[in-house]
Amino acid sequence: MESIPLIPNCPPGLEYLTQIDQIIVEQKVSLLEAFTEWEVKNKYAIYNGAGQQAYFAFEESDGCERLCCGAARGYTLHIVDNFQKEVAKITRPFLCCGNLCCQNETTIEAPPGNVIGVVRQQFGCASHNFAIYTPDGEAQLEIHGPNECGFGFACNCCADKVFKVKTLEGDTIGDIRKKWTGMTREYFTDADTFTVKFPIDLNVNTKATLIAATFLIDFLCFEDNNASR
């Protein structure tokens, strides 16, 4: 894909997000993870609705945390464009209490060093709900996860899982949808696929923060294939 001219008030490298209303996030399959118990660093391709790659994300994390803490590990995700330039950085701190009863949080910077959004899990043990904030702490959107049997979504497993994106007034304006990709891939790997839909005129920083929310949802709800299958 060709580069897009700079747009005022848009972080450099995120100009492309201003032109789309949907992205696809596809985690790349790791053969090591498929056939062993090793938790490897995640890698994701980010596509537009037509299947054209716009960005690539790769994880930086501590090896001991990946081995001992699995999906509860802290991480930094580096987002690069098709020219291998880092355009954003997403961080989540390690929480020693695990996934279930802590308020998980992730921050996105674009360019790295400039915070543009924060995602916070809402209070409640094993909560599937999240909120998106500006860097100043102003709430912007809410994300409401499915009400199913347990944190790993053990019930109705052979189906998409939909997290509705809502305004503070309760209107649904989009969703983050974890796609069902078939029994073999779902059971033997953590390689997940998501579609993220939002209004085309949504603020670009908020669009980028929804991408950060997608990664947080992946780690919290779907990364442990023993719990989520």
PDB file of C-alpha atoms in Angstrom:
ATOM      1  CA  MET A   1       0.000   0.000   0.000  1.00  0.00           C
ATOM      2  CA  GLU A   2       1.181   3.486  -0.831  1.00  0.00           C
ATOM      3  CA  SER A   3       1.951   6.032   1.859  1.00  0.00           C
ATOM      4  CA  ILE A   4      -0.676   8.684   2.638  1.00  0.00           C
ATOM      5  CA  PRO A   5       0.142  12.404   2.990  1.00  0.00           C
ATOM      6  CA  LEU A   6       0.319  13.841   6.499  1.00  0.00           C
ATOM      7  CA  ILE A   7      -3.019  14.888   7.998  1.00  0.00           C
ATOM      8  CA  PRO A   8      -3.256  17.687  10.603  1.00  0.00           C
ATOM      9  CA  ASN A   9      -3.858  16.477  14.184  1.00  0.00           C
ATOM     10  CA  CYS A  10      -3.220  12.874  13.159  1.00  0.00           C
ATOM     11  CA  PRO A  11      -0.239  10.970  14.587  1.00  0.00           C
ATOM     12  CA  PRO A  12       2.309  10.301  11.824  1.00  0.00           C
ATOM     13  CA  GLY A  13       1.778   6.855  10.361  1.00  0.00           C
ATOM     14  CA  LEU A  14      -1.862   6.544  11.413  1.00  0.00           C
ATOM     15  CA  GLU A  15      -3.246   8.586   8.519  1.00  0.00           C
ATOM     16  CA  TYR A  16      -4.571   5.436   6.885  1.00  0.00           C
ATOM     17  CA  LEU A  17      -6.960   4.841   9.789  1.00  0.00           C
ATOM     18  CA  THR A  18      -8.847   8.027   8.880  1.00  0.00           C
ATOM     19  CA  GLN A  19     -10.032   6.401   5.631  1.00  0.00           C
ATOM     20  CA  ILE A  20     -11.439   3.099   6.898  1.00  0.00           C
ATOM     21  CA  ASP A  21     -14.274   1.811   9.078  1.00  0.00           C
ATOM     22  CA  GLN A  22     -13.019  -1.723   9.632  1.00  0.00           C
ATOM     23  CA  ILE A  23      -9.812  -3.597  10.291  1.00  0.00           C
ATOM     24  CA  ILE A  24      -8.905  -7.253  10.609  1.00  0.00           C
ATOM     25  CA  VAL A  25      -6.351  -8.353  13.206  1.00  0.00           C
ATOM     26  CA  GLU A  26      -4.888 -11.790  12.516  1.00  0.00           C
ATOM     27  CA  GLN A  27      -2.504 -13.459  14.921  1.00  0.00           C
ATOM     28  CA  LYS A  28       0.157 -15.463  13.128  1.00  0.00           C
ATOM     29  CA  VAL A  29       0.340 -19.178  13.882  1.00  0.00           C
ATOM     30  CA  SER A  30       3.374 -20.426  15.818  1.00  0.00           C
ATOM     31  CA  LEU A  31       4.273 -24.074  15.177  1.00  0.00           C
ATOM     32  CA  LEU A  32       6.241 -24.188  18.433  1.00  0.00           C
ATOM     33  CA  GLU A  33       3.179 -23.110  20.381  1.00  0.00           C
ATOM     34  CA  ALA A  34       0.891 -25.449  18.438  1.00  0.00           C
ATOM     35  CA  PHE A  35       2.839 -28.588  19.364  1.00  0.00           C
ATOM     36  CA  THR A  36       4.321 -27.692  22.766  1.00  0.00           C
ATOM     37  CA  GLU A  37       3.348 -25.870  25.955  1.00  0.00           C
ATOM     38  CA  TRP A  38       5.725 -22.981  25.195  1.00  0.00           C
ATOM     39  CA  GLU A  39       4.162 -19.517  25.081  1.00  0.00           C
ATOM     40  CA  VAL A  40       5.955 -17.570  22.353  1.00  0.00           C
ATOM     41  CA  LYS A  41       5.972 -13.883  21.465  1.00  0.00           C
ATOM     42  CA  ASN A  42       2.840 -12.917  19.572  1.00  0.00           C
ATOM     43  CA  LYS A  43       2.829 -11.466  16.078  1.00  0.00           C
ATOM     44  CA  TYR A  44      -0.155  -9.946  14.313  1.00  0.00           C
ATOM     45  CA  ALA A  45      -0.945  -8.692  10.822  1.00  0.00           C
ATOM     46  CA  ILE A  46      -3.443  -5.829  10.578  1.00  0.00           C
ATOM     47  CA  TYR A  47      -5.501  -5.618   7.374  1.00  0.00           C
ATOM     48  CA  ASN A  48      -8.181  -3.372   5.942  1.00  0.00           C
ATOM     49  CA  GLY A  49     -11.600  -4.789   5.087  1.00  0.00           C
ATOM     50  CA  ALA A  50     -10.367  -5.783   1.621  1.00  0.00           C
ATOM     51  CA  GLY A  51      -7.566  -7.909   3.062  1.00  0.00           C
ATOM     52  CA  GLN A  52      -4.713  -5.502   2.269  1.00  0.00           C
ATOM     53  CA  GLN A  53      -2.077  -5.368   4.997  1.00  0.00           C
ATOM     54  CA  ALA A  54      -1.727  -1.947   6.603  1.00  0.00           C
ATOM     55  CA  TYR A  55       0.343  -2.670   9.724  1.00  0.00           C
ATOM     56  CA  PHE A  56       2.205  -5.413  11.548  1.00  0.00           C
ATOM     57  CA  ALA A  57       2.481  -5.840  15.332  1.00  0.00           C
ATOM     58  CA  PHE A  58       5.080  -7.810  17.249  1.00  0.00           C
ATOM     59  CA  GLU A  59       5.401  -8.464  20.960  1.00  0.00           C
ATOM     60  CA  GLU A  60       8.278  -7.627  23.257  1.00  0.00           C
ATOM     61  CA  SER A  61       8.016  -9.340  26.648  1.00  0.00           C
ATOM     62  CA  ASP A  62       9.991 -11.108  29.348  1.00  0.00           C
ATOM     63  CA  GLY A  63      10.700 -14.781  28.700  1.00  0.00           C
ATOM     64  CA  CYS A  64      10.157 -15.780  32.321  1.00  0.00           C
ATOM     65  CA  GLU A  65       6.781 -14.034  32.389  1.00  0.00           C
ATOM     66  CA  ARG A  66       5.715 -15.791  29.191  1.00  0.00           C
ATOM     67  CA  LEU A  67       6.742 -19.174  30.612  1.00  0.00           C
ATOM     68  CA  CYS A  68       5.394 -18.747  34.143  1.00  0.00           C
ATOM     69  CA  CYS A  69       2.522 -16.291  33.747  1.00  0.00           C
ATOM     70  CA  GLY A  70       1.236 -16.961  30.238  1.00  0.00           C
ATOM     71  CA  ALA A  71      -1.500 -14.543  29.226  1.00  0.00           C
ATOM     72  CA  ALA A  72      -1.091 -12.548  32.467  1.00  0.00           C
ATOM     73  CA  ARG A  73       2.339 -11.330  31.372  1.00  0.00           C
ATOM     74  CA  GLY A  74       3.205  -7.737  30.724  1.00  0.00           C
ATOM     75  CA  TYR A  75       3.966  -6.815  27.141  1.00  0.00           C
ATOM     76  CA  THR A  76       4.909  -4.121  24.685  1.00  0.00           C
ATOM     77  CA  LEU A  77       3.485  -4.376  21.177  1.00  0.00           C
ATOM     78  CA  HIS A  78       5.331  -2.480  18.474  1.00  0.00           C
ATOM     79  CA  ILE A  79       3.138  -1.414  15.535  1.00  0.00           C
ATOM     80  CA  VAL A  80       5.010  -0.900  12.273  1.00  0.00           C
ATOM     81  CA  ASP A  81       3.743   0.134   8.852  1.00  0.00           C
ATOM     82  CA  ASN A  82       4.502  -1.517   5.520  1.00  0.00           C
ATOM     83  CA  PHE A  83       7.737   0.479   5.344  1.00  0.00           C
ATOM     84  CA  GLN A  84       8.929  -1.060   8.661  1.00  0.00           C
ATOM     85  CA  LYS A  85       8.571   2.257  10.495  1.00  0.00           C
ATOM     86  CA  GLU A  86       7.258   2.073  14.048  1.00  0.00           C
ATOM     87  CA  VAL A  87       4.114   4.202  14.204  1.00  0.00           C
ATOM     88  CA  ALA A  88       2.699   3.185  17.593  1.00  0.00           C
ATOM     89  CA  LYS A  89       3.532   1.325  20.780  1.00  0.00           C
ATOM     90  CA  ILE A  90       1.097  -0.476  23.063  1.00  0.00           C
ATOM     91  CA  THR A  91       2.062  -1.418  26.625  1.00  0.00           C
ATOM     92  CA  ARG A  92       0.429  -3.451  29.351  1.00  0.00           C
ATOM     93  CA  PRO A  93       2.097  -3.847  32.770  1.00  0.00           C
ATOM     94  CA  PHE A  94       2.479  -7.232  34.416  1.00  0.00           C
ATOM     95  CA  LEU A  95      -0.071  -7.896  37.165  1.00  0.00           C
ATOM     96  CA  CYS A  96       1.033 -10.464  39.729  1.00  0.00           C
ATOM     97  CA  CYS A  97      -2.561 -11.270  40.687  1.00  0.00           C
ATOM     98  CA  GLY A  98      -3.306 -12.732  37.259  1.00  0.00           C
ATOM     99  CA  ASN A  99      -6.173 -12.022  34.893  1.00  0.00           C
ATOM    100  CA  LEU A 100      -9.322 -12.516  36.880  1.00  0.00           C
ATOM    101  CA  CYS A 101      -9.666 -10.002  39.717  1.00  0.00           C
ATOM    102  CA  CYS A 102      -7.383  -7.111  38.752  1.00  0.00           C
ATOM    103  CA  GLN A 103      -8.185  -4.050  36.679  1.00  0.00           C
ATOM    104  CA  ASN A 104      -6.069  -4.631  33.597  1.00  0.00           C
ATOM    105  CA  GLU A 105      -4.967  -1.588  31.628  1.00  0.00           C
ATOM    106  CA  THR A 106      -3.174  -0.905  28.376  1.00  0.00           C
ATOM    107  CA  THR A 107      -1.792   2.330  26.928  1.00  0.00           C
ATOM    108  CA  ILE A 108      -1.158   3.272  23.313  1.00  0.00           C
ATOM    109  CA  GLU A 109       1.445   5.815  22.214  1.00  0.00           C
ATOM    110  CA  ALA A 110       1.618   7.295  18.710  1.00  0.00           C
ATOM    111  CA  PRO A 111       4.262   8.093  17.890  1.00  0.00           C
ATOM    112  CA  PRO A 112       6.075   6.201  20.685  1.00  0.00           C
ATOM    113  CA  GLY A 113       6.442   8.558  23.646  1.00  0.00           C
ATOM    114  CA  ASN A 114       3.132  10.360  23.009  1.00  0.00           C
ATOM    115  CA  VAL A 115       0.156   8.751  24.782  1.00  0.00           C
ATOM    116  CA  ILE A 116      -3.055   8.989  22.729  1.00  0.00           C
ATOM    117  CA  GLY A 117      -5.355   6.619  24.603  1.00  0.00           C
ATOM    118  CA  VAL A 118      -5.876   4.227  27.501  1.00  0.00           C
ATOM    119  CA  VAL A 119      -8.002   1.082  27.817  1.00  0.00           C
ATOM    120  CA  ARG A 120      -9.114  -0.071  31.271  1.00  0.00           C
ATOM    121  CA  GLN A 121     -10.905  -3.235  32.231  1.00  0.00           C
ATOM    122  CA  GLN A 122     -13.956  -2.415  34.313  1.00  0.00           C
ATOM    123  CA  PHE A 123     -13.982  -3.545  37.936  1.00  0.00           C
ATOM    124  CA  GLY A 124     -15.467  -6.936  38.657  1.00  0.00           C
ATOM    125  CA  CYS A 125     -13.964 -10.389  38.867  1.00  0.00           C
ATOM    126  CA  ALA A 126     -13.454 -11.756  35.328  1.00  0.00           C
ATOM    127  CA  SER A 127     -15.115  -8.684  33.817  1.00  0.00           C
ATOM    128  CA  HIS A 128     -15.541  -8.721  30.044  1.00  0.00           C
ATOM    129  CA  ASN A 129     -16.215  -4.978  29.933  1.00  0.00           C
ATOM    130  CA  PHE A 130     -13.746  -2.205  29.157  1.00  0.00           C
ATOM    131  CA  ALA A 131     -13.651   1.564  28.776  1.00  0.00           C
ATOM    132  CA  ILE A 132     -11.591   3.802  26.517  1.00  0.00           C
ATOM    133  CA  TYR A 133     -10.128   7.039  27.866  1.00  0.00           C
ATOM    134  CA  THR A 134      -8.215  10.010  26.551  1.00  0.00           C
ATOM    135  CA  PRO A 135      -4.713  10.612  27.972  1.00  0.00           C
ATOM    136  CA  ASP A 136      -6.351  13.100  30.370  1.00  0.00           C
ATOM    137  CA  GLY A 137      -8.661  10.442  31.792  1.00  0.00           C
ATOM    138  CA  GLU A 138     -11.848  11.483  29.986  1.00  0.00           C
ATOM    139  CA  ALA A 139     -14.064   8.486  29.195  1.00  0.00           C
ATOM    140  CA  GLN A 140     -14.890   8.155  25.496  1.00  0.00           C
ATOM    141  CA  LEU A 141     -16.371   4.739  24.751  1.00  0.00           C
ATOM    142  CA  GLU A 142     -17.351   1.519  26.484  1.00  0.00           C
ATOM    143  CA  ILE A 143     -16.805  -2.050  25.307  1.00  0.00           C
ATOM    144  CA  HIS A 144     -19.313  -4.654  26.490  1.00  0.00           C
ATOM    145  CA  GLY A 145     -18.273  -8.289  26.195  1.00  0.00           C
ATOM    146  CA  PRO A 146     -20.545 -11.337  25.819  1.00  0.00           C
ATOM    147  CA  ASN A 147     -22.321 -12.717  28.871  1.00  0.00           C
ATOM    148  CA  GLU A 148     -21.349 -16.371  28.683  1.00  0.00           C
ATOM    149  CA  CYS A 149     -20.326 -19.182  31.005  1.00  0.00           C
ATOM    150  CA  GLY A 150     -17.050 -18.105  32.531  1.00  0.00           C
ATOM    151  CA  PHE A 151     -14.026 -16.096  31.597  1.00  0.00           C
ATOM    152  CA  GLY A 152     -12.786 -18.568  28.980  1.00  0.00           C
ATOM    153  CA  PHE A 153     -16.143 -18.624  27.142  1.00  0.00           C
ATOM    154  CA  ALA A 154     -16.460 -22.387  27.556  1.00  0.00           C
ATOM    155  CA  CYS A 155     -20.146 -22.304  26.589  1.00  0.00           C
ATOM    156  CA  ASN A 156     -21.147 -21.955  22.933  1.00  0.00           C
ATOM    157  CA  CYS A 157     -17.494 -22.289  21.974  1.00  0.00           C
ATOM    158  CA  CYS A 158     -18.003 -22.865  18.230  1.00  0.00           C
ATOM    159  CA  ALA A 159     -19.159 -19.338  17.460  1.00  0.00           C
ATOM    160  CA  ASP A 160     -17.917 -15.777  17.092  1.00  0.00           C
ATOM    161  CA  LYS A 161     -17.522 -13.776  20.306  1.00  0.00           C
ATOM    162  CA  VAL A 162     -18.768 -10.190  20.003  1.00  0.00           C
ATOM    163  CA  PHE A 163     -17.678  -7.232  22.150  1.00  0.00           C
ATOM    164  CA  LYS A 164     -19.998  -4.291  21.446  1.00  0.00           C
ATOM    165  CA  VAL A 165     -18.513  -0.798  21.202  1.00  0.00           C
ATOM    166  CA  LYS A 166     -20.907   1.707  22.763  1.00  0.00           C
ATOM    167  CA  THR A 167     -21.078   5.425  23.398  1.00  0.00           C
ATOM    168  CA  LEU A 168     -21.369   6.632  26.983  1.00  0.00           C
ATOM    169  CA  GLU A 169     -25.104   7.029  26.274  1.00  0.00           C
ATOM    170  CA  GLY A 170     -25.393   3.333  25.432  1.00  0.00           C
ATOM    171  CA  ASP A 171     -25.648   3.481  21.632  1.00  0.00           C
ATOM    172  CA  THR A 172     -23.811   0.700  19.772  1.00  0.00           C
ATOM    173  CA  ILE A 173     -21.471   2.175  17.136  1.00  0.00           C
ATOM    174  CA  GLY A 174     -19.277  -0.818  16.329  1.00  0.00           C
ATOM    175  CA  ASP A 175     -17.873  -4.053  17.643  1.00  0.00           C
ATOM    176  CA  ILE A 176     -14.776  -6.144  18.211  1.00  0.00           C
ATOM    177  CA  ARG A 177     -15.532  -9.645  16.978  1.00  0.00           C
ATOM    178  CA  LYS A 178     -13.358 -12.663  17.696  1.00  0.00           C
ATOM    179  CA  LYS A 179     -13.899 -14.976  14.731  1.00  0.00           C
ATOM    180  CA  TRP A 180     -14.397 -18.713  15.115  1.00  0.00           C
ATOM    181  CA  THR A 181     -11.645 -20.191  12.920  1.00  0.00           C
ATOM    182  CA  GLY A 182     -12.304 -23.917  13.178  1.00  0.00           C
ATOM    183  CA  MET A 183     -11.733 -26.645  15.745  1.00  0.00           C
ATOM    184  CA  THR A 184      -8.119 -27.470  14.855  1.00  0.00           C
ATOM    185  CA  ARG A 185      -6.811 -23.917  14.920  1.00  0.00           C
ATOM    186  CA  GLU A 186      -8.876 -22.940  17.949  1.00  0.00           C
ATOM    187  CA  TYR A 187      -7.855 -25.911  20.077  1.00  0.00           C
ATOM    188  CA  PHE A 188      -4.194 -26.321  19.182  1.00  0.00           C
ATOM    189  CA  THR A 189      -3.061 -22.698  18.849  1.00  0.00           C
ATOM    190  CA  ASP A 190      -3.646 -19.233  20.300  1.00  0.00           C
ATOM    191  CA  ALA A 191      -3.711 -17.759  16.776  1.00  0.00           C
ATOM    192  CA  ASP A 192      -6.890 -15.681  16.819  1.00  0.00           C
ATOM    193  CA  THR A 193      -8.585 -13.490  14.230  1.00  0.00           C
ATOM    194  CA  PHE A 194     -10.591 -10.359  15.064  1.00  0.00           C
ATOM    195  CA  THR A 195     -12.609  -7.882  13.052  1.00  0.00           C
ATOM    196  CA  VAL A 196     -12.943  -4.368  14.462  1.00  0.00           C
ATOM    197  CA  LYS A 197     -15.698  -2.097  13.134  1.00  0.00           C
ATOM    198  CA  PHE A 198     -16.134   1.599  13.935  1.00  0.00           C
ATOM    199  CA  PRO A 199     -17.607   4.746  12.326  1.00  0.00           C
ATOM    200  CA  ILE A 200     -15.388   6.042   9.542  1.00  0.00           C
ATOM    201  CA  ASP A 201     -15.498   9.542  11.063  1.00  0.00           C
ATOM    202  CA  LEU A 202     -14.428   8.373  14.541  1.00  0.00           C
ATOM    203  CA  ASN A 203     -11.400  10.239  15.877  1.00  0.00           C
ATOM    204  CA  VAL A 204      -8.225   8.533  14.664  1.00  0.00           C
ATOM    205  CA  ASN A 205      -6.783   8.338  18.188  1.00  0.00           C
ATOM    206  CA  THR A 206      -9.912   6.516  19.325  1.00  0.00           C
ATOM    207  CA  LYS A 207      -9.689   4.114  16.378  1.00  0.00           C
ATOM    208  CA  ALA A 208      -6.106   3.329  17.322  1.00  0.00           C
ATOM    209  CA  THR A 209      -7.119   2.812  20.956  1.00  0.00           C
ATOM    210  CA  LEU A 210      -9.754   0.312  19.823  1.00  0.00           C
ATOM    211  CA  ILE A 211      -6.916  -1.638  18.222  1.00  0.00           C
ATOM    212  CA  ALA A 212      -5.107  -1.584  21.575  1.00  0.00           C
ATOM    213  CA  ALA A 213      -8.318  -2.826  23.206  1.00  0.00           C
ATOM    214  CA  THR A 214      -8.444  -5.712  20.732  1.00  0.00           C
ATOM    215  CA  PHE A 215      -5.006  -6.884  21.800  1.00  0.00           C
ATOM    216  CA  LEU A 216      -5.934  -6.616  25.493  1.00  0.00           C
ATOM    217  CA  ILE A 217      -9.094  -8.656  24.871  1.00  0.00           C
ATOM    218  CA  ASP A 218      -7.058 -11.269  23.030  1.00  0.00           C
ATOM    219  CA  PHE A 219      -4.639 -11.667  25.933  1.00  0.00           C
ATOM    220  CA  LEU A 220      -7.294 -11.659  28.655  1.00  0.00           C
ATOM    221  CA  CYS A 221      -9.970 -13.803  27.042  1.00  0.00           C
ATOM    222  CA  PHE A 222      -8.427 -15.981  24.349  1.00  0.00           C
ATOM    223  CA  GLU A 223      -4.677 -16.338  24.841  1.00  0.00           C
ATOM    224  CA  ASP A 224      -4.811 -19.400  27.106  1.00  0.00           C
ATOM    225  CA  ASN A 225      -6.049 -22.107  24.768  1.00  0.00           C
ATOM    226  CA  ASN A 226      -6.630 -24.491  27.637  1.00  0.00           C
ATOM    227  CA  ALA A 227      -9.037 -22.082  29.310  1.00  0.00           C
ATOM    228  CA  SER A 228     -10.732 -20.557  26.309  1.00  0.00           C
ATOM    229  CA  ARG A 229     -11.468 -23.586  24.168  1.00  0.00           C
TER     230      ARG A 229
END
